CSV table of C-alpha atoms in Angstrom, one decimal:
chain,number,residue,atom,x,y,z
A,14,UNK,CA,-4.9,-9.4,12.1
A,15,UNK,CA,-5.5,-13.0,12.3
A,16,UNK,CA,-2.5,-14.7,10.7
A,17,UNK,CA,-2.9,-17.6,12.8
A,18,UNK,CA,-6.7,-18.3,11.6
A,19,UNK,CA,-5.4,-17.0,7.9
A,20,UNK,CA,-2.9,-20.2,8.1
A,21,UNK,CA,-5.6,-22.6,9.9
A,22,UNK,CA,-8.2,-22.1,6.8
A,23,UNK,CA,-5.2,-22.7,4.5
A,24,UNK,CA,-4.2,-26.0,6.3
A,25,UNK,CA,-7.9,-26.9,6.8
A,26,UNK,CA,-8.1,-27.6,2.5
A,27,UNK,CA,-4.8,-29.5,2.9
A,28,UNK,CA,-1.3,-30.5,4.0
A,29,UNK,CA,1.3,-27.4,3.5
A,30,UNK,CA,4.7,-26.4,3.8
A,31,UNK,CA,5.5,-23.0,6.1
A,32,UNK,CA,6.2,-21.7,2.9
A,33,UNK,CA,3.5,-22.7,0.6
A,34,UNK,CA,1.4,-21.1,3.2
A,35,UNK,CA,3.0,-17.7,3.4
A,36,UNK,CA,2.7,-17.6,-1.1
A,37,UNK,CA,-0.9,-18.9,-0.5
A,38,UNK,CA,-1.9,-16.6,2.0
A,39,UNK,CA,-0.3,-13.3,0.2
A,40,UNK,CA,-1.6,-14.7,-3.3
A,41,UNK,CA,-5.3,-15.1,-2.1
A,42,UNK,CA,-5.6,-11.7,0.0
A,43,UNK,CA,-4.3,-9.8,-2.9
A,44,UNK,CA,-0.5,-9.1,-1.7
A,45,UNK,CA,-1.9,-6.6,0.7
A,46,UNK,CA,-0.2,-7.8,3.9
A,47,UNK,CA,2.8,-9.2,3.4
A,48,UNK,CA,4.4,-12.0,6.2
A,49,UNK,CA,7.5,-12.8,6.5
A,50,UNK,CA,8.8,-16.6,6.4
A,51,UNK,CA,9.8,-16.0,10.5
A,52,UNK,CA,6.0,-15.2,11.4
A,53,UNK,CA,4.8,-18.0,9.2
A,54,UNK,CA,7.1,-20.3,11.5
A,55,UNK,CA,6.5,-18.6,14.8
A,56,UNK,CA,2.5,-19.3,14.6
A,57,UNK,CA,2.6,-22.8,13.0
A,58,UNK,CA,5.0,-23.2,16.6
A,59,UNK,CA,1.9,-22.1,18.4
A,60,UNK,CA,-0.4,-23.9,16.4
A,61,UNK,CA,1.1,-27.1,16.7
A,62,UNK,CA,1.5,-26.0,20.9
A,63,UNK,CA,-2.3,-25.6,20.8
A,64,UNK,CA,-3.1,-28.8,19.4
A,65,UNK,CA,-4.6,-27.3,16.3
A,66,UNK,CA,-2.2,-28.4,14.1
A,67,UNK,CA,0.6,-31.6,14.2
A,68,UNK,CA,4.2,-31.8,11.9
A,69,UNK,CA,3.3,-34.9,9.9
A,70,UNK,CA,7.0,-35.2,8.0
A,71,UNK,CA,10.1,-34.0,6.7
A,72,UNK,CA,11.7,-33.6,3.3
A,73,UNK,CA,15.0,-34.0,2.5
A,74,UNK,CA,15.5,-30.4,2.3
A,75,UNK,CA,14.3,-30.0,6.0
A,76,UNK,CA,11.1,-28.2,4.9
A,77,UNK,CA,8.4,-29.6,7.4
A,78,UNK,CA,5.1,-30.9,6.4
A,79,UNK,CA,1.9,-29.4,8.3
A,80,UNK,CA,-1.3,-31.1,8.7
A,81,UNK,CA,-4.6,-29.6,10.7
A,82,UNK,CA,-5.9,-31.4,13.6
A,83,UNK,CA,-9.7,-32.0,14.2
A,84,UNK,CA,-9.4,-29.4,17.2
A,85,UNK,CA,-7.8,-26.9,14.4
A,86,UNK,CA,-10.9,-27.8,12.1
A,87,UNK,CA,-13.4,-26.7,15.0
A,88,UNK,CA,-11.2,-24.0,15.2
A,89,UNK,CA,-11.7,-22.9,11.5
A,90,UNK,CA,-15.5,-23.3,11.3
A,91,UNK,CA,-16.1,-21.3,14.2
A,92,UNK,CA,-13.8,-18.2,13.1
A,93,UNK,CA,-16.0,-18.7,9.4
A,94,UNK,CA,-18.8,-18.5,11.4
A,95,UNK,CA,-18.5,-15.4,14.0
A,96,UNK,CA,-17.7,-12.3,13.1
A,97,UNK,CA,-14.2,-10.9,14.1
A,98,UNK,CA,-14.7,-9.1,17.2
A,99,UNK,CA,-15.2,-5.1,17.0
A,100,UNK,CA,-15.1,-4.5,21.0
A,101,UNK,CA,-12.2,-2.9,20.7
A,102,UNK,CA,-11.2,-1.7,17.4
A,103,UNK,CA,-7.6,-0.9,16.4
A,104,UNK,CA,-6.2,2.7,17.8
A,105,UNK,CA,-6.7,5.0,14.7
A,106,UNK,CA,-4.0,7.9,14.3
A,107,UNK,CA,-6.0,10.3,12.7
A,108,UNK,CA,-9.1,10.0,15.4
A,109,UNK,CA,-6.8,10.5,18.4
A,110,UNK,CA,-5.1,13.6,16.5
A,111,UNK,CA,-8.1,15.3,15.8
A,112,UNK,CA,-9.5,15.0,19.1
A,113,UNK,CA,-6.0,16.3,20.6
A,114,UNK,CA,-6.0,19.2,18.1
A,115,UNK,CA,-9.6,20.2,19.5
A,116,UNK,CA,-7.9,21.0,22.7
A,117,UNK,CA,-4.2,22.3,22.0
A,118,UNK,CA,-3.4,25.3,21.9
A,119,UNK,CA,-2.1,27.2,18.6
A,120,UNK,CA,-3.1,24.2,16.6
A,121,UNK,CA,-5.5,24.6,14.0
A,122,UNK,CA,-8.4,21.9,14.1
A,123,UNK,CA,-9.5,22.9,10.4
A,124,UNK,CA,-6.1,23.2,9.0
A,125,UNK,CA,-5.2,19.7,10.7
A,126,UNK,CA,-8.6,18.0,9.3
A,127,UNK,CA,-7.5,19.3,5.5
A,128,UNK,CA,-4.1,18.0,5.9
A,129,UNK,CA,-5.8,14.1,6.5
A,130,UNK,CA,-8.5,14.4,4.2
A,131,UNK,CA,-5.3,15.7,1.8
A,132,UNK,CA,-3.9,12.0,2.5
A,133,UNK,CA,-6.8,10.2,2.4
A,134,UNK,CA,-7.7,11.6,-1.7
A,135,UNK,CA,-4.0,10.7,-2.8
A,136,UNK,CA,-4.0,7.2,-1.3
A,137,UNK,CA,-8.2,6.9,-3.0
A,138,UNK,CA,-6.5,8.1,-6.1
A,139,UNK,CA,-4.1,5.6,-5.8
A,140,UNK,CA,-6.2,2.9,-4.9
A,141,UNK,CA,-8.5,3.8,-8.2
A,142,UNK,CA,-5.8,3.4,-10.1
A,143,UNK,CA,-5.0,0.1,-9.0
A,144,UNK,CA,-8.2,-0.9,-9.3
A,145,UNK,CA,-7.9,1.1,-13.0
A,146,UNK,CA,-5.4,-2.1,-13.7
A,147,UNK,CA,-7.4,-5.4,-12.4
A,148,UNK,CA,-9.4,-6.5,-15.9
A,149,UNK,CA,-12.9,-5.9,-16.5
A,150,UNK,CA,-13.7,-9.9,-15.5
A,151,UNK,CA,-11.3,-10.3,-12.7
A,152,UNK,CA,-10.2,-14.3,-11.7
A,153,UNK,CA,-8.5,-15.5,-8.6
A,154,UNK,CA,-6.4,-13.4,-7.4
A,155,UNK,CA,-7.0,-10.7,-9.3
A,156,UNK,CA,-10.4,-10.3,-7.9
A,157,UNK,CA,-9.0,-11.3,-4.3
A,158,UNK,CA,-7.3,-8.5,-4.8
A,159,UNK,CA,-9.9,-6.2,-5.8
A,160,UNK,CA,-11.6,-6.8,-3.1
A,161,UNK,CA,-9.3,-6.1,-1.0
A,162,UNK,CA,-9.0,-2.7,-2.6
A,163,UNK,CA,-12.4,-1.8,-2.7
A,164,UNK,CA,-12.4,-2.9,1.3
A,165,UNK,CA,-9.3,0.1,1.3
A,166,UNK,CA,-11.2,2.5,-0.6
A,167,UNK,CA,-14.2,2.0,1.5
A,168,UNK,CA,-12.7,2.4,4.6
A,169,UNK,CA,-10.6,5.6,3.2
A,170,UNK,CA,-14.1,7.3,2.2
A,171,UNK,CA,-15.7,6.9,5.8
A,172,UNK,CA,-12.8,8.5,6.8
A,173,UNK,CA,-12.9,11.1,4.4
A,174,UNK,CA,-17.2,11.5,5.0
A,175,UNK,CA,-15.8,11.7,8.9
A,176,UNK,CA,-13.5,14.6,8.1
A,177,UNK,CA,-15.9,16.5,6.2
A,178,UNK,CA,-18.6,15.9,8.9
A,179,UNK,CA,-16.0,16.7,11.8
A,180,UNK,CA,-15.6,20.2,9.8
A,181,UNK,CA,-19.5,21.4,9.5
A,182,UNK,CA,-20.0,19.7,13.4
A,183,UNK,CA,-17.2,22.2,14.4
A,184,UNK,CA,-18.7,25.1,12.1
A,185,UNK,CA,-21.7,24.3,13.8
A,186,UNK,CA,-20.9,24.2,16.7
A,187,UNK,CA,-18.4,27.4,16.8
A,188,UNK,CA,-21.1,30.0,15.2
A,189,UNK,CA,-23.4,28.8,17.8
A,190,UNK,CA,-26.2,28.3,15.0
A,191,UNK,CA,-28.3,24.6,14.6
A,192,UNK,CA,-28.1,23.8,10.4
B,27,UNK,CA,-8.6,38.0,-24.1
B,28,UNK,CA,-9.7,35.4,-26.5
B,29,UNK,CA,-6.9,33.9,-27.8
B,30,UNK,CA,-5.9,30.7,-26.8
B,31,UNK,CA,-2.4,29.9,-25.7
B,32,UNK,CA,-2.5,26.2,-24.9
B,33,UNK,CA,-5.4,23.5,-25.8
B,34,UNK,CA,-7.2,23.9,-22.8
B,35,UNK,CA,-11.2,23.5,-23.1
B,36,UNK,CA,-12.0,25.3,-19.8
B,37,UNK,CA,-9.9,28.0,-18.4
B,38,UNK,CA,-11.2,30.0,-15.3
B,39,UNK,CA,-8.9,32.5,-14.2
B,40,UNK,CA,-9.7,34.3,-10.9
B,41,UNK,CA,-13.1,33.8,-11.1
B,42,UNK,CA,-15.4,35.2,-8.4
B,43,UNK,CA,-19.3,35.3,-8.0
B,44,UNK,CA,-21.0,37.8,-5.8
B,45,UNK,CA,-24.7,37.5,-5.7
B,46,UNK,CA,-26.5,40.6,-4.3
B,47,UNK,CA,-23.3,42.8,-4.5
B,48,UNK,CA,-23.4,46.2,-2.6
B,49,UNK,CA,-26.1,45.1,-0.2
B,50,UNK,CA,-26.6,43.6,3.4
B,51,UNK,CA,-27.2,40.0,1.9
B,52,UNK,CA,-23.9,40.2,-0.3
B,53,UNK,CA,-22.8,36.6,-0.9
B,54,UNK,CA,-19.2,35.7,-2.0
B,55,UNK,CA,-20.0,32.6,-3.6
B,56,UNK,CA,-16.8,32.0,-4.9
B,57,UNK,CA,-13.6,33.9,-5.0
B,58,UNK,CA,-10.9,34.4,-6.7
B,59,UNK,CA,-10.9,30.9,-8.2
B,60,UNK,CA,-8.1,29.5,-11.2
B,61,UNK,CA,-8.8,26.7,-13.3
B,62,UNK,CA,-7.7,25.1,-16.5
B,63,UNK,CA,-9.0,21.6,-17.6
B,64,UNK,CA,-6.9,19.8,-20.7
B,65,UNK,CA,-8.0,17.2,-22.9
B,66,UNK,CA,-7.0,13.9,-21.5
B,67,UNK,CA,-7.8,16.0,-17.8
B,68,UNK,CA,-10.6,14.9,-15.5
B,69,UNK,CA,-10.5,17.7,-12.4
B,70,UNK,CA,-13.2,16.8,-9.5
B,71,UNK,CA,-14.1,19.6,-7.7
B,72,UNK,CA,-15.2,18.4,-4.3
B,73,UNK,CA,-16.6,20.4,-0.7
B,74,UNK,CA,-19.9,20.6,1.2
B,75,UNK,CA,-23.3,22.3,0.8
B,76,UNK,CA,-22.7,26.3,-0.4
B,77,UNK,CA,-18.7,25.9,-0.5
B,78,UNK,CA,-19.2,27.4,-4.1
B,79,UNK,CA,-18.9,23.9,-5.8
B,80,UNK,CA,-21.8,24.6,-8.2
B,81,UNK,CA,-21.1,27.6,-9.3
B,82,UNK,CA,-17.9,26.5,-10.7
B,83,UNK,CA,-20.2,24.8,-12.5
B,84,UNK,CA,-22.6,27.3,-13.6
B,85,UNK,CA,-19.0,29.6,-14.2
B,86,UNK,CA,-17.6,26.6,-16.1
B,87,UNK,CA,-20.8,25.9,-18.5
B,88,UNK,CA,-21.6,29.2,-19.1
B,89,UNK,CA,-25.0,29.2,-17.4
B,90,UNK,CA,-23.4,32.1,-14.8
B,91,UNK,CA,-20.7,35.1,-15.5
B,92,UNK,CA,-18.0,35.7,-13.3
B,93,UNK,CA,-18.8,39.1,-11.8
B,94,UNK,CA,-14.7,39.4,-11.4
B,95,UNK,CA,-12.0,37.4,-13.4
B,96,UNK,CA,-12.2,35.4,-16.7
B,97,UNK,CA,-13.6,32.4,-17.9
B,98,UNK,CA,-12.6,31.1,-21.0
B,99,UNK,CA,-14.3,28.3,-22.7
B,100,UNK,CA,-12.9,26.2,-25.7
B,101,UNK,CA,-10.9,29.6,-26.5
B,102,UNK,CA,-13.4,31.7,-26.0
B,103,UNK,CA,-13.8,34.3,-23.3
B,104,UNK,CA,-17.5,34.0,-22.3
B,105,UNK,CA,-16.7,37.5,-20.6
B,106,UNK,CA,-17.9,39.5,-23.9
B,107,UNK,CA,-20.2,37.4,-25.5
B,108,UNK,CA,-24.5,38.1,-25.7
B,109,UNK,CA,-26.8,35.9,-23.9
B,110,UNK,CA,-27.2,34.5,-27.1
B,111,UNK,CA,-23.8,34.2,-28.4
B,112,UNK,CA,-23.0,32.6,-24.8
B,113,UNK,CA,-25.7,30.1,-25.2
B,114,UNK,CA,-24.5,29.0,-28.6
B,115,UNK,CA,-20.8,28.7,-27.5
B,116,UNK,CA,-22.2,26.7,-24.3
B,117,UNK,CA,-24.5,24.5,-26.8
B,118,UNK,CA,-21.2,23.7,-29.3
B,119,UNK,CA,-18.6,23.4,-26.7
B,120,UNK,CA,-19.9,21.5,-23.3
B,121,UNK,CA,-21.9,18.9,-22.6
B,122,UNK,CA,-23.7,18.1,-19.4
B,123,UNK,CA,-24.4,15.4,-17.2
B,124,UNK,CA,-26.5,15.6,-13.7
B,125,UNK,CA,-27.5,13.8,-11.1
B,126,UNK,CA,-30.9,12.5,-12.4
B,127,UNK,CA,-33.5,13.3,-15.1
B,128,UNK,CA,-31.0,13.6,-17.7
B,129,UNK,CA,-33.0,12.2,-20.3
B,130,UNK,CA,-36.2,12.4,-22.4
B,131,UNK,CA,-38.0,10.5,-21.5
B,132,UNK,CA,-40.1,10.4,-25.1
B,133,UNK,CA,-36.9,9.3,-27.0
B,134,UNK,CA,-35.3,6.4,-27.3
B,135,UNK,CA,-31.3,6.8,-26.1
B,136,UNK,CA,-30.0,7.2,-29.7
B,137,UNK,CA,-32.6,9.9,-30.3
B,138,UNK,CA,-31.3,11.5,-26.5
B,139,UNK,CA,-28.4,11.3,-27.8
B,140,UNK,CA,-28.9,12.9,-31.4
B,141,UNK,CA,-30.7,15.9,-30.1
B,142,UNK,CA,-28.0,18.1,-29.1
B,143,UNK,CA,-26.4,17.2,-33.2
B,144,UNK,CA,-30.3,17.6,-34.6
B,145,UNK,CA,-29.9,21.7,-32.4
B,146,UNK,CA,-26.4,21.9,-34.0
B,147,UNK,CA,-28.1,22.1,-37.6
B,148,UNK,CA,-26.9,18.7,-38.5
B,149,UNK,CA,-28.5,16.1,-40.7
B,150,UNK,CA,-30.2,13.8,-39.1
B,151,UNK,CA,-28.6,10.5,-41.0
B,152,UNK,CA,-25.5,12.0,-39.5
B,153,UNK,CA,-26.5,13.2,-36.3
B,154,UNK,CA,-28.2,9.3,-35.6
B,155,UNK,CA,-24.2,7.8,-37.3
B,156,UNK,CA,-22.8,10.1,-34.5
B,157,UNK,CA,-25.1,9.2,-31.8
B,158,UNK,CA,-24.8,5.8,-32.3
B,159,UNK,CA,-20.7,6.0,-32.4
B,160,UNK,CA,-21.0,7.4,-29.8
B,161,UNK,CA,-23.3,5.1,-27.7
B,162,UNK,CA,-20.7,2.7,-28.7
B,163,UNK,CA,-18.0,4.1,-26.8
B,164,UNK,CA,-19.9,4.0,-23.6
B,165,UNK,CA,-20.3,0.7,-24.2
B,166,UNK,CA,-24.3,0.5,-24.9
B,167,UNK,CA,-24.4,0.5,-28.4
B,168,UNK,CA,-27.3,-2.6,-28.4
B,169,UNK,CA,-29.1,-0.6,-26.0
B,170,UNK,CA,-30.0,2.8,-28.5
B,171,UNK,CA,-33.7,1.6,-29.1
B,172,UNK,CA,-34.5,1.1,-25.4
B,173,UNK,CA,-36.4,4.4,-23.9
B,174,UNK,CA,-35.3,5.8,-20.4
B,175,UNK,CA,-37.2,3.9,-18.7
B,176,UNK,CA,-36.4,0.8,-20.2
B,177,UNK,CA,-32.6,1.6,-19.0
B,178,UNK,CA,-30.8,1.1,-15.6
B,179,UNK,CA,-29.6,4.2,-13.7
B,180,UNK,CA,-26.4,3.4,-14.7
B,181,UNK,CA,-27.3,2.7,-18.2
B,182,UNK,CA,-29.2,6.0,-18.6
B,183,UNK,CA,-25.8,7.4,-16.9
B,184,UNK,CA,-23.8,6.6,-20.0
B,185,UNK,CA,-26.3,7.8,-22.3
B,186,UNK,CA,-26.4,10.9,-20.9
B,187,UNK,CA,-22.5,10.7,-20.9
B,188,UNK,CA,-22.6,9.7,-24.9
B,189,UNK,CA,-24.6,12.6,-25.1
B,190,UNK,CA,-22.4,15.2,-23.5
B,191,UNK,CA,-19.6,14.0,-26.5
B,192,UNK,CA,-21.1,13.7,-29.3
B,193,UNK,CA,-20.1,15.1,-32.3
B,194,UNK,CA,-17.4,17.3,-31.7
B,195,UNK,CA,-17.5,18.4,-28.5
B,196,UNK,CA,-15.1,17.9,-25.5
B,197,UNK,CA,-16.0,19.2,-22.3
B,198,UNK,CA,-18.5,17.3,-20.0
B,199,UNK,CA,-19.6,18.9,-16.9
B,200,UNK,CA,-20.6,16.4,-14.4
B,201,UNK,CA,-22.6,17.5,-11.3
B,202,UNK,CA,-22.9,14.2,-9.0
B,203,UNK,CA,-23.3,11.8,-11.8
B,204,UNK,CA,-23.3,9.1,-9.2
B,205,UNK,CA,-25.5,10.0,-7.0
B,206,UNK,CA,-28.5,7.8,-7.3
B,207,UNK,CA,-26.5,5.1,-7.9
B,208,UNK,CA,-25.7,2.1,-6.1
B,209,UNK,CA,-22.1,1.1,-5.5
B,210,UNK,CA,-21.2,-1.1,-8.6
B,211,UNK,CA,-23.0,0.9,-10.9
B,212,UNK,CA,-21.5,3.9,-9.6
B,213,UNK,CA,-18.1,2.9,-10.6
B,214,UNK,CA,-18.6,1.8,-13.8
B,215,UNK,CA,-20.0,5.3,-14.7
B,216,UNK,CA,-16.7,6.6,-13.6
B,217,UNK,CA,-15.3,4.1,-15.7
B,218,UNK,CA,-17.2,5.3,-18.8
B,219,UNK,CA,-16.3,9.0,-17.6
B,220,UNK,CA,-12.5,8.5,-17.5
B,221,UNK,CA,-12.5,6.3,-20.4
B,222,UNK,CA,-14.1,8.8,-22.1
B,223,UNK,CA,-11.6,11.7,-20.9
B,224,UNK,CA,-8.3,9.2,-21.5
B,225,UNK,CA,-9.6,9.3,-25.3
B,226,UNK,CA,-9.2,13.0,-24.9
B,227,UNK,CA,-12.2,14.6,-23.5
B,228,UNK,CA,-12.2,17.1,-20.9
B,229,UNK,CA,-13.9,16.7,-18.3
B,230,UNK,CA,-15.2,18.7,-14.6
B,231,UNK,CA,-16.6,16.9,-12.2
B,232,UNK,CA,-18.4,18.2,-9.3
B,233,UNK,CA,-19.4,15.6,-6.1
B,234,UNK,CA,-19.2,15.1,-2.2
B,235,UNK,CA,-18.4,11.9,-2.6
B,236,UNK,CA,-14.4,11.1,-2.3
B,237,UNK,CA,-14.7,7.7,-3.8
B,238,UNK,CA,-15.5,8.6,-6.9
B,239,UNK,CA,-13.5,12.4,-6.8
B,240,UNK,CA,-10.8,9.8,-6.4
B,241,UNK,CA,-11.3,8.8,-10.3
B,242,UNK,CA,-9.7,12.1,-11.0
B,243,UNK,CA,-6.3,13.3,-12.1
B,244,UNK,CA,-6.8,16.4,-9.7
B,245,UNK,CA,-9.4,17.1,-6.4
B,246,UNK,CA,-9.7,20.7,-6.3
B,247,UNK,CA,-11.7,21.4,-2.4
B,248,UNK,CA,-13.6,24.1,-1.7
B,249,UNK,CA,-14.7,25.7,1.0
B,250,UNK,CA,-17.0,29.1,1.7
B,251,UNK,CA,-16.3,30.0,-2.1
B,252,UNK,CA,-12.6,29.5,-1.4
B,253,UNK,CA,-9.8,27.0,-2.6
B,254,UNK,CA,-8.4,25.0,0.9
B,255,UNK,CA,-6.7,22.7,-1.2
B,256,UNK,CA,-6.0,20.7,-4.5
B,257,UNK,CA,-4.5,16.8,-4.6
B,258,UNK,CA,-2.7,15.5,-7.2
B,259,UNK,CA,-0.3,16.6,-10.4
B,260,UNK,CA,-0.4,20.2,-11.6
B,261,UNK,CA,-0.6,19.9,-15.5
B,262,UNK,CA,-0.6,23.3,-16.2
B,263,UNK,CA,1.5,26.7,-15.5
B,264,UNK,CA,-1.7,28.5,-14.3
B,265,UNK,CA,-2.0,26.9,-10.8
B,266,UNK,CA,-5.3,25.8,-9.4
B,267,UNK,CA,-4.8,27.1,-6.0
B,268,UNK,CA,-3.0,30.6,-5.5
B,269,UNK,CA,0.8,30.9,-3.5
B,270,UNK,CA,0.3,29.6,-0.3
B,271,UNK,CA,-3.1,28.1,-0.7
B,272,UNK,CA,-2.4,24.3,-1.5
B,273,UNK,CA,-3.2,22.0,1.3
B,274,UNK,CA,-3.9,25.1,3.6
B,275,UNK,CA,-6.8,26.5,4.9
B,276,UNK,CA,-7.2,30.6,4.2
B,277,UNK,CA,-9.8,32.5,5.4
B,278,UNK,CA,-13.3,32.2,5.9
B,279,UNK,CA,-13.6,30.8,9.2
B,280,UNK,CA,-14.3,32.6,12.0
């Protein structure tokens, strides 16, 4: 994930502090992924490196002011306006042990797809029920962050539609018989 | 058989369905199933095509017997009853909600809604005070003039919820009440449905869809008429899924 275009946008509405942007950032994605202070730090380093953003003063507490740069704002309109890359998407778990299962021996493919699509309806369940707790006429964060949630429960349910789909190609497949 | 040891509305105990028993075309539909459904419970029942997912339906409602184990509905074990005993019980006791054409589409959403009070024998001042009450608590009470028609998917949704509840009864069957829906809409059926079950209706749900399964306390899936697993808190003593079943797969695959 892109913390370092996360913390560009930020920048790009206005001079921050390392840790103003690490409580805007987890405020306005719906405390969904965390950073930690030491990552905030690390890519405001690189950004500064880059020429994307500049250290424009110090408080008496030591706590560095950061400005964006006109390079960093090109940078920002062009990550609003492409879409992230999907070349080469994330190695998923489950995928790779399914398509392991297929071929090892005394491992059962259909007990193996249960166990996930077990997982997958608890964390739904507890998804809905954190959805169950935003308010009818979400503001802010709140509906930051139930976005965010229905983007989890989304995601959860193709992976539950590809379990179920997985099975009846494999039932399929196995009795030899088109449906 | 008919007592009723705890305040469950629907109580299926080893149910199976064979359909042409005894001959070369002998289907298990479902075997050996165990369910009980609570007030204040919302159970999705959940698996593909002909995993036996309706006829826990039709078992549940009433519209089908068992032809082995028990199903007991609001107390009552359906097991002994006449046709037209069965179809009383079924009238008083559940209320259903499917897919699509749910609705009259000659009445208004309050008269929908009244009909199943209007069979009941009741007045018809207090079948319309109940139908309206209940409109209200799906949240459409402005809309009981409007005709089908004149209503959303989701809209017709609730009504057809509203009118699975009224009066006195408890137990709402739903068989993919979100199925023609869009996304938004969709949800805020399930809304309605588990609102409507935290104020201490029953209810069975029956759907392919995980997202909205999800809604419920417990996902019961089935496959080839058989349990392969169940997520989420056991209420009950009487499990769900027989020893050794839970989150296993038994059976039925060759």
């Amino acid at each position: 994930m892109s913390i370092r275009h996360s913390l560009l946008s930020l920048l790009a509405e206005g001079d921050r502090h390392g840790y103003q942007l690490r409580q805007e950032f987890e405020a306005r994605t719906g405390g969904t992924w965390p950073v930690n202070i030491g990552q905030v730090y690390t890519t405001l380093g690189r950004l500064c490196r880059d020429g994307l953003a500049e250290e424009v003063g110090k408080q008496d507490d030591g706590s560095v002011t950061y400005r964006i740069t006109p390079a960093g704002k090109a940078e920002v309109d062009t990550w609003w306006s492409r879409p992230v890359p999907r070349a080469a998407p994330d190695r998923d778990e489950t995928s790779i042990k399914v398509a392991l299962a297929l071929s090892s021996p005394g491992v059962d493919v259909l007990a193996v797809l249960e166990t996930e699509r077990e997982e997958i309806l608890r964390a739904l369940q507890a998804y809905t029920r954190a959805k169950t707790r935003i308010p009818d006429h979400p503001t802010g964060g709140e509906l930051a962050r139930l976005l965010v949630l229905d983007q989890q429960i989304f995601t959860a349910e193709a992976q539950a539609r590809w379990l179920d789909h997985c099975e009846q190609r494999l039932a399929a497949t196995t009795q030899g018989s088109a449906r | 058989m008919t007592e009723q040891t705890t305040g469950d509305l629907l109580r299926m105990t080893d149910a199976g369905r064979v359909h042409h028993a005894g001959t070369p075309t002998e289907v298990h539909a479902l075997r050996s199933f165990s369910l009980a459904v609570a007030p204040g419970e919302l159970v999705a029942v959940m698996g593909p095509s002909g995993s036996g997912k309706s006829t826990v339906l039709h078992l549940a409602g009433g519209l089908d017997v068992p032809t082995s184990g028990e199903v007991v509905l609001d107390g009552v074990s359906l097991g002994g009853l006449s046709v037209r005993k069965r179809a009383a019980l079924r009238r008083r006791a559940v209320g259903y909600v499917f897919q699509d054409l749910n609705l009259v589409p000659a009445l208004t959403a309050v008269e929908n809604v009244m009909l199943p009070r209007e069979l009941d024998g009741v007045p018809t001042a207090t079948a319309r005070a109940e139908a309206l009450a209940a409109l209200d608590e799906v949240d459409i009470a402005d809309l009981g003039d409007r005709f089908p028609e004149e209503l959303s998917g989701g809209q017709q949704q609730r009504v057809a919820i509203a009118r699975a509840l009224v009066g006195p009864r408890r137990l709402v069957l739903a068989d993919e009440p979100t199925g023609a829906l869009d996304s938004l809409a969709g949800e805020a059926v399930m809304k309605v449905l588990r609102a409507r079950v935290d104020a201490g209706a029953a209810g069975l749900l029956v759907t392919h869809d995980a997202q909205h399964a999800a809604w419920a306390d417990r996902v019961v899936r089935l496959r080839d008429g058989f349990v392969v697993g169940t997520t989420g808190e056991l209420v009950h003593g009487v499990g769900e899924a027989p020893a050794g079943v839970t989150g296993r797969v038994v059976g039925g695959h060759r």
